XYZ file of N, CA and C in Angstrom:
543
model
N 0.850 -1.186 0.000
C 0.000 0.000 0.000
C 0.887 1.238 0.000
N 0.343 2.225 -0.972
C 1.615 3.113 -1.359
C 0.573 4.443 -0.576
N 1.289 5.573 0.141
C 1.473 6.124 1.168
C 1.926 7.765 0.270
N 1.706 7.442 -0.950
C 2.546 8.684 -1.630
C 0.934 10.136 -2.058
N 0.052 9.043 -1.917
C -1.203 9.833 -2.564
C -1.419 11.122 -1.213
N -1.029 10.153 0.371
C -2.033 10.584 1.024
C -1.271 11.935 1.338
N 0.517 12.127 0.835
C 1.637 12.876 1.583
C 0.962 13.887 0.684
N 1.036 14.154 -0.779
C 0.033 15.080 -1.764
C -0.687 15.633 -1.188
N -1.680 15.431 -0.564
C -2.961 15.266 -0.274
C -2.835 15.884 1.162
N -2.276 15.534 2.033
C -1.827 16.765 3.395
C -1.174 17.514 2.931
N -0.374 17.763 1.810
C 0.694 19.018 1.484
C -0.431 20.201 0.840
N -1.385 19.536 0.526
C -2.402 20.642 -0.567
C -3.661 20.965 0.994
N -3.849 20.424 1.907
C -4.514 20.667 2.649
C -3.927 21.899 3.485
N -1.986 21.562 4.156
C -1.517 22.021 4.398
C -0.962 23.601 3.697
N -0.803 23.555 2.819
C -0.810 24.552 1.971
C -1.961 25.646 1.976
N -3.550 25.070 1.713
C -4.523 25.882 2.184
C -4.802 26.452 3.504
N -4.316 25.124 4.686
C -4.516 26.280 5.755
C -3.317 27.587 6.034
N -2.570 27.102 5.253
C -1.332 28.596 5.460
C -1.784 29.534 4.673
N -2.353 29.649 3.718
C -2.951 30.707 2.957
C -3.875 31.412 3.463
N -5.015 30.951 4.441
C -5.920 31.391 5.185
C -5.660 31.875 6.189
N -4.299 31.537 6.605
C -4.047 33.031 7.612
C -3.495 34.552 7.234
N -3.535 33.810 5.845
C -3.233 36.009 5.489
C -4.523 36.542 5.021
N -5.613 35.978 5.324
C -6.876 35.900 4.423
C -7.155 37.407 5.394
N -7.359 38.452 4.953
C -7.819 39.838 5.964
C -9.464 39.508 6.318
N -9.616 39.814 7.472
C -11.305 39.651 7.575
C -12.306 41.367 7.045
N -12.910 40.812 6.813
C -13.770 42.629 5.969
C -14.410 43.289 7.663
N -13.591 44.685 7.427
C -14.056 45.191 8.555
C -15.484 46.447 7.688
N -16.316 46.642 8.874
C -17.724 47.340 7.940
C -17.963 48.125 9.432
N -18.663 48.917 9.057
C -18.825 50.777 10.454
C -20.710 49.858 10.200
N -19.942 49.000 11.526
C -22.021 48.900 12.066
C -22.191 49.014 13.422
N -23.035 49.741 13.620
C -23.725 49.884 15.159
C -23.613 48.538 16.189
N -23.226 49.104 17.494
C -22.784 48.040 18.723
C -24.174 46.891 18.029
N -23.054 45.616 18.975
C -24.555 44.668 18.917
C -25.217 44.323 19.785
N -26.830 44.420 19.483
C -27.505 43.809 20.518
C -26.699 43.093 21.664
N -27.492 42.570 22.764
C -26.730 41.695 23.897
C -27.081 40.414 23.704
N -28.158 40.328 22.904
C -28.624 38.919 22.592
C -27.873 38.580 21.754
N -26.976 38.330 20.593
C -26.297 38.056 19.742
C -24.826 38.499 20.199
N -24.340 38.816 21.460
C -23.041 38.748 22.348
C -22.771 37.585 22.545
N -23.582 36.542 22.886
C -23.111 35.328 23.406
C -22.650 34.454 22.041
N -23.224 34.529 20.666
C -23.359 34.252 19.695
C -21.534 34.690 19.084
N -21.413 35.745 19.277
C -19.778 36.191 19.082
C -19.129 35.602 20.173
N -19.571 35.385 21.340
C -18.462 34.796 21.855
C -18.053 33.412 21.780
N -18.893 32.672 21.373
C -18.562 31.248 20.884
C -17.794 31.208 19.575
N -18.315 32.508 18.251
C -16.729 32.463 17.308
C -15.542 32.931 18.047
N -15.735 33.355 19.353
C -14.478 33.512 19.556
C -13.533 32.176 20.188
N -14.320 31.310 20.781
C -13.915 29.418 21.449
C -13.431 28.929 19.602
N -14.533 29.123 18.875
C -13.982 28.676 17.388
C -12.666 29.209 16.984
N -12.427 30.538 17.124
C -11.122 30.636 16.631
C -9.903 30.371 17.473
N -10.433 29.802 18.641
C -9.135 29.366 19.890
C -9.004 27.850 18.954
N -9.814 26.789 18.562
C -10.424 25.693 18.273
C -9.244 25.726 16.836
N -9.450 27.125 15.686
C -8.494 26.770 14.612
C -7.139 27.178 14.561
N -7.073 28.038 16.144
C -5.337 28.207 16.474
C -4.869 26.959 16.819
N -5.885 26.003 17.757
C -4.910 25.208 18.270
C -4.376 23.733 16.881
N -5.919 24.200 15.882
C -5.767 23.433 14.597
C -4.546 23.401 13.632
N -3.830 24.898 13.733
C -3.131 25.421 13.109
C -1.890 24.794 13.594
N -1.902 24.520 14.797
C -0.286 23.970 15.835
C -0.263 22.953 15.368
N -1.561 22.581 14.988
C -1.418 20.449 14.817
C -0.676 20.476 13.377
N -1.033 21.359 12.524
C -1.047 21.318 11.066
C 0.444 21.619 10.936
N 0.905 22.555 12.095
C 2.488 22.870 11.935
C 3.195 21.315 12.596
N 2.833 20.531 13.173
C 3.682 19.310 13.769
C 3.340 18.655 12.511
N 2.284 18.425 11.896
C 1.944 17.401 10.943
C 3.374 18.056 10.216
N 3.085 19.006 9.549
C 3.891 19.593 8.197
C 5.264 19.446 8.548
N 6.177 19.291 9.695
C 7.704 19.490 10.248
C 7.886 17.949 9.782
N 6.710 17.005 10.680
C 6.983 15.308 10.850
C 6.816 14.950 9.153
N 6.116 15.594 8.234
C 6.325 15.217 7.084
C 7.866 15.224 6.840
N 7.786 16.278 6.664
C 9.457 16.764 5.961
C 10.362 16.182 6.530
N 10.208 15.384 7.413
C 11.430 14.322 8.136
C 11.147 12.910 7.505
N 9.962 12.593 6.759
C 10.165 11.468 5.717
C 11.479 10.999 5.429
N 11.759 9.776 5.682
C 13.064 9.209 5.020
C 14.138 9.394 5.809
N 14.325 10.065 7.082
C 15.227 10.513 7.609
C 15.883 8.683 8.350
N 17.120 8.308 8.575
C 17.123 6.834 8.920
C 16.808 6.584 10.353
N 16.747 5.734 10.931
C 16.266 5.336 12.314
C 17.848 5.170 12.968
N 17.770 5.884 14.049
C 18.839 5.907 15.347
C 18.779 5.758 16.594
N 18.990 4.625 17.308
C 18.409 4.158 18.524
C 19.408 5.509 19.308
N 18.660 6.799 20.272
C 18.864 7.593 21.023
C 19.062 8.026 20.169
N 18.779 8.730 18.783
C 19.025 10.141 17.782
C 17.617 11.021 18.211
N 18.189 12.139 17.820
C 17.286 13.129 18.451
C 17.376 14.440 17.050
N 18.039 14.382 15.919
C 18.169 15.237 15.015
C 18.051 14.293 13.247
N 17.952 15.469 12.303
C 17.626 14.514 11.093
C 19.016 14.432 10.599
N 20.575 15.302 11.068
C 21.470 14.794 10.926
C 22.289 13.517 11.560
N 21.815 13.297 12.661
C 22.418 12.070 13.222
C 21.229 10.900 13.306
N 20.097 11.019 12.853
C 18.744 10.118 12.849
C 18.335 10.193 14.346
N 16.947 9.426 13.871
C 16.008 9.875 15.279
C 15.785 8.099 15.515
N 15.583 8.095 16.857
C 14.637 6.950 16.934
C 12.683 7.616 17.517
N 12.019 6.589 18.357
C 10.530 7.227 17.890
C 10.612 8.428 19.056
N 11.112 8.361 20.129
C 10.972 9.774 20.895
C 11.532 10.695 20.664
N 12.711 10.625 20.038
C 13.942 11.713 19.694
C 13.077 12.467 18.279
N 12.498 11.683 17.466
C 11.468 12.184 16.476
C 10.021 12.851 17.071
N 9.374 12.730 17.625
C 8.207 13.447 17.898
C 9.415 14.727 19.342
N 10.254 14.155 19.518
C 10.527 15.489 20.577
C 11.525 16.807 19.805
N 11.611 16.005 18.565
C 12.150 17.096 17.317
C 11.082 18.010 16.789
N 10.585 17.173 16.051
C 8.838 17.880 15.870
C 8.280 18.988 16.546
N 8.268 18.777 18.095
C 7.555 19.400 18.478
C 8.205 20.628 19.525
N 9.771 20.008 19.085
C 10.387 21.357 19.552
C 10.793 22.665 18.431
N 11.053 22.136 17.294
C 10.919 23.062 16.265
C 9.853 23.229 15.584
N 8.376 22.477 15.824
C 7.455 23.111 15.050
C 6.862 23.379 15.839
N 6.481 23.793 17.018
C 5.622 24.322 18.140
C 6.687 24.817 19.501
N 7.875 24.786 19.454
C 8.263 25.226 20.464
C 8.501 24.738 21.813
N 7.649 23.671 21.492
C 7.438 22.556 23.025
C 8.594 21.969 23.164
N 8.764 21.603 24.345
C 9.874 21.030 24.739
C 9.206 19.358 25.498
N 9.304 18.301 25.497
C 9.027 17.165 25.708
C 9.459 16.174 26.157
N 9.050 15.548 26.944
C 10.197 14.728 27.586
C 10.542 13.723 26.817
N 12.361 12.586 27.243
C 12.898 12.645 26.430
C 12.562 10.517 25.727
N 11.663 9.662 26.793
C 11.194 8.638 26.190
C 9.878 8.584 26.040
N 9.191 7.715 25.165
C 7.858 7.633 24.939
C 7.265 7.438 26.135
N 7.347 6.562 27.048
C 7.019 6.444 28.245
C 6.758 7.725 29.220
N 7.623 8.691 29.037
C 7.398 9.634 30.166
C 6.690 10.314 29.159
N 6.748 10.813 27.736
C 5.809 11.408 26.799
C 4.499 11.420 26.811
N 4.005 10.160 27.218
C 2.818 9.366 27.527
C 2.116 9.889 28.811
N 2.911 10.662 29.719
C 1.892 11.403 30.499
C 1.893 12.530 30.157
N 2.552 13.330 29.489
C 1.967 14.583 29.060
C 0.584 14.733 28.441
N 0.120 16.413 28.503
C -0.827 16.421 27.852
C -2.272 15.532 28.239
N -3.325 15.759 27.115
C -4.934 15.195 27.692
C -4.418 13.958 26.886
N -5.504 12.846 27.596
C -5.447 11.584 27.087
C -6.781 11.729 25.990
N -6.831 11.210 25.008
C -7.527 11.259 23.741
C -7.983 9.891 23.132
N -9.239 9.944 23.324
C -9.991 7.827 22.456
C -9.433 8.176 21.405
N -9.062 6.548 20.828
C -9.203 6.179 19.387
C -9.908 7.373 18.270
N -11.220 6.979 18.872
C -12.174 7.755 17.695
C -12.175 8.725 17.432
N -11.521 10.113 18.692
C -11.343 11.056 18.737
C -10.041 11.714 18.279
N -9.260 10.994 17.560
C -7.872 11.348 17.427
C -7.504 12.603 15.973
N -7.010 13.573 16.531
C -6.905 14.541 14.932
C -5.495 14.508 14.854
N -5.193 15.409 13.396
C -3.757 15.067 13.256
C -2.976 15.940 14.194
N -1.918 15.520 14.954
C -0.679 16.250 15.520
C -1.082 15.825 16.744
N -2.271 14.866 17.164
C -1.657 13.637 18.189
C -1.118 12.481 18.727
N -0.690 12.731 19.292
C 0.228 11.594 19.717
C -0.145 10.161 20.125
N 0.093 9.585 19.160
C -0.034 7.833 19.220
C 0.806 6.692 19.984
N 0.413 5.727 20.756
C 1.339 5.251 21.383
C 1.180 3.331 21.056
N 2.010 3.377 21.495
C 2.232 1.390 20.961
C 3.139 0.697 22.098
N 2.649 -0.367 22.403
C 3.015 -1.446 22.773
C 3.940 -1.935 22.053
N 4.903 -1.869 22.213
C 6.208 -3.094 21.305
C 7.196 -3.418 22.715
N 7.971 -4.117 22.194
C 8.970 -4.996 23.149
C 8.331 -5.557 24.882
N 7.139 -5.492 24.250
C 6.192 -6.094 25.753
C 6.215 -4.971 26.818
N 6.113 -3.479 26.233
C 6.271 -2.885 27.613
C 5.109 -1.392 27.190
N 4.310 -1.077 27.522
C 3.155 -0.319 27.360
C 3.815 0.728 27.220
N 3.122 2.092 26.172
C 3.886 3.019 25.745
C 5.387 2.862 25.513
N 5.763 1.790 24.877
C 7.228 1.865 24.388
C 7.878 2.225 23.022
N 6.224 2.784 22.164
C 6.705 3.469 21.217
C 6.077 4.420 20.930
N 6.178 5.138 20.324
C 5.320 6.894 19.845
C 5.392 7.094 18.601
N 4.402 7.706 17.924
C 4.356 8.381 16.373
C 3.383 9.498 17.014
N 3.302 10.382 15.529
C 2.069 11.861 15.610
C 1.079 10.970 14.463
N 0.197 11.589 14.687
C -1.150 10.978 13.914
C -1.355 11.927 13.151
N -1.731 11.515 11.686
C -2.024 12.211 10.220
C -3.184 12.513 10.278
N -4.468 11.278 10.560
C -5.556 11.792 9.984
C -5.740 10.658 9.256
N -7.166 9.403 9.079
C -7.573 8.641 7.963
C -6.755 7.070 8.621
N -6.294 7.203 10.046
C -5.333 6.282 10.740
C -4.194 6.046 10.602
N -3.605 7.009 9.802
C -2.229 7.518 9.448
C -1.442 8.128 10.686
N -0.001 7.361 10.693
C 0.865 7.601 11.565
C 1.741 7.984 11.094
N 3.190 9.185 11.218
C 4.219 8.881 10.847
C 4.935 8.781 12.431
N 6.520 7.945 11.954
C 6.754 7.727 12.984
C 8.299 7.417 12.447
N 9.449 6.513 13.874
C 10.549 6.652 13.494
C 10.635 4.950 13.914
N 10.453 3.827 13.188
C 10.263 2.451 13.226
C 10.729 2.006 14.444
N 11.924 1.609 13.792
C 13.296 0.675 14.282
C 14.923 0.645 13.466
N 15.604 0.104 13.996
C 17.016 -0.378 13.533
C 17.030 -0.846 11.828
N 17.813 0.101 11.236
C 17.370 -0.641 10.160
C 16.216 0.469 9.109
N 15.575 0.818 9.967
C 14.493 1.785 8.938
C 14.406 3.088 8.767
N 13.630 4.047 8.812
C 13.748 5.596 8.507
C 12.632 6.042 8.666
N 11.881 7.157 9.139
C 11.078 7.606 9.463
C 10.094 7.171 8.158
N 8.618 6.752 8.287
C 7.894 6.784 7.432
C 6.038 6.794 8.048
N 5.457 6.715 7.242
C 4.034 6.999 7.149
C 3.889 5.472 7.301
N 2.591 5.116 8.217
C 2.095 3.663 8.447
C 0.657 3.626 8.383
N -0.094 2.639 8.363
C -1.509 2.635 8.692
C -2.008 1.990 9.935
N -2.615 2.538 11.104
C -2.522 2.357 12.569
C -3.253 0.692 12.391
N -3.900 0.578 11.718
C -5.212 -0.474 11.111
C -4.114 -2.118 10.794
N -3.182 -1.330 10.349
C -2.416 -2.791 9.990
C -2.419 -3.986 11.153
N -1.788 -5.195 11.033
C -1.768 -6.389 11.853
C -1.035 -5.466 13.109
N 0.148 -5.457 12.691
C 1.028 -5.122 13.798
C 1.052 -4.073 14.245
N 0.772 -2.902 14.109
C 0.406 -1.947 14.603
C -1.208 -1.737 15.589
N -2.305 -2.721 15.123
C -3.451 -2.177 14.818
C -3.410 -3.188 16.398
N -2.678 -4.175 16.638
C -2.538 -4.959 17.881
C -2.267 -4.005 18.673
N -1.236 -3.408 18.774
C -0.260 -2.930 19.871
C -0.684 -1.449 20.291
N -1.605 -0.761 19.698
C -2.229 0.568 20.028
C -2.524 0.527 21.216
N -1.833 1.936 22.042
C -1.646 1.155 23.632
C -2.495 2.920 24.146
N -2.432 4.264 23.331
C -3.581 5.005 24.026
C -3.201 6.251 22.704
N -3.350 7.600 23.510
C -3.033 8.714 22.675
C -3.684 9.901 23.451
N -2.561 10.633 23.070
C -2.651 12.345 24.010
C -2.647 12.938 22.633
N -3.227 14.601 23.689
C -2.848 15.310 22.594
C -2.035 16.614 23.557
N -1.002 16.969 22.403
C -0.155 18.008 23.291
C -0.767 19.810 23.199
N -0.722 20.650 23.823
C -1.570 21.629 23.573
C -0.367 22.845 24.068
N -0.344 23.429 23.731
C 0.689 24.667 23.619
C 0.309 25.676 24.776
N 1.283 25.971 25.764
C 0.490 26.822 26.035
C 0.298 28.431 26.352
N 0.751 28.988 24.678
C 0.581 29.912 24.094
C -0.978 30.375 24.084
């Protein structure tokens, strides 16, 4: 299963939401508003907290792309010396959001709100069961059950489907990290 349609396909999504922040909003000379339609503005105002924090996810998605291909390094923490899976999401999310994160999946795993399955958007954090030990691995979540992540020995950062055999076993929870800008 080829993984190349879906990278397109967040780059053109990604692309539109960066364009929409230079989008100017139309300002117009109208009289105060009623008080009944106050409460009504203040919920676009929870909405636009809702597409800032959308915007952070879209900046981790877009960094963890561009580290595609980078090779796997058990304790790498950069795309010049390779990452393994914590040294990769704690790259991510220190140069595309600023966050600073702790430094194994395990302690990663209590940061932040805990997040269901069903509820998962992109630029949260996915966790896995491998080597028999709960949260012993981490990826960021795409969107459509798309993970990217930093494998193992041997491999390089790539895009997975959470759904597969071996992955779709070992799904062990998921946070989401929230800025707090």
């Amino acid at each position: 299963m080829s993984f190349r349609p879906y990278i397109g396909r967040a780059g053109v999504v990604l692309f539109a939401s960066f364009l929409c922040q230079f989008a100017s909003p139309a300002i117009a000379d109208e009289p105060p508003v009623p008080a009944a339609q106050a409460l009504d503005i203040q919920l676009k105002g929870a909405t636009s907290l809702f597409e800032q924090a959308s915007a952070k996810a879209n900046e981790a998605v877009t960094q963890a792309l561009d580290l595609v291909g980078i090779r796997y390094r058990r304790g790498g923490t950069s795309p010049e010396t390779g990452f393994d899976c914590s040294g990769f999401v704690g790259h991510v999310f220190r140069q595309g959001l600023g966050l600073i994160l702790p430094r194994t999946s395990r302690e990663i795993s209590k940061s932040g709100e805990v997040v269901k399955k069903n509820e998962l958007q992109p630029g949260d954090l996915v966790f896995f069961r491998t080597m028999r030990q709960a949260f012993s691995h981490v990826g960021i979540y795409l969107g459509d059950n798309l993970f990217v992540h930093a494998p193992a020995s041997g491999g390089e950062v790539r895009i997975e489907d959470m759904r597969t055999g071996y992955w779709g076993k070992r799904f062990n929870g998921a946070r989401r990290i929230a800025s707090s800008e």
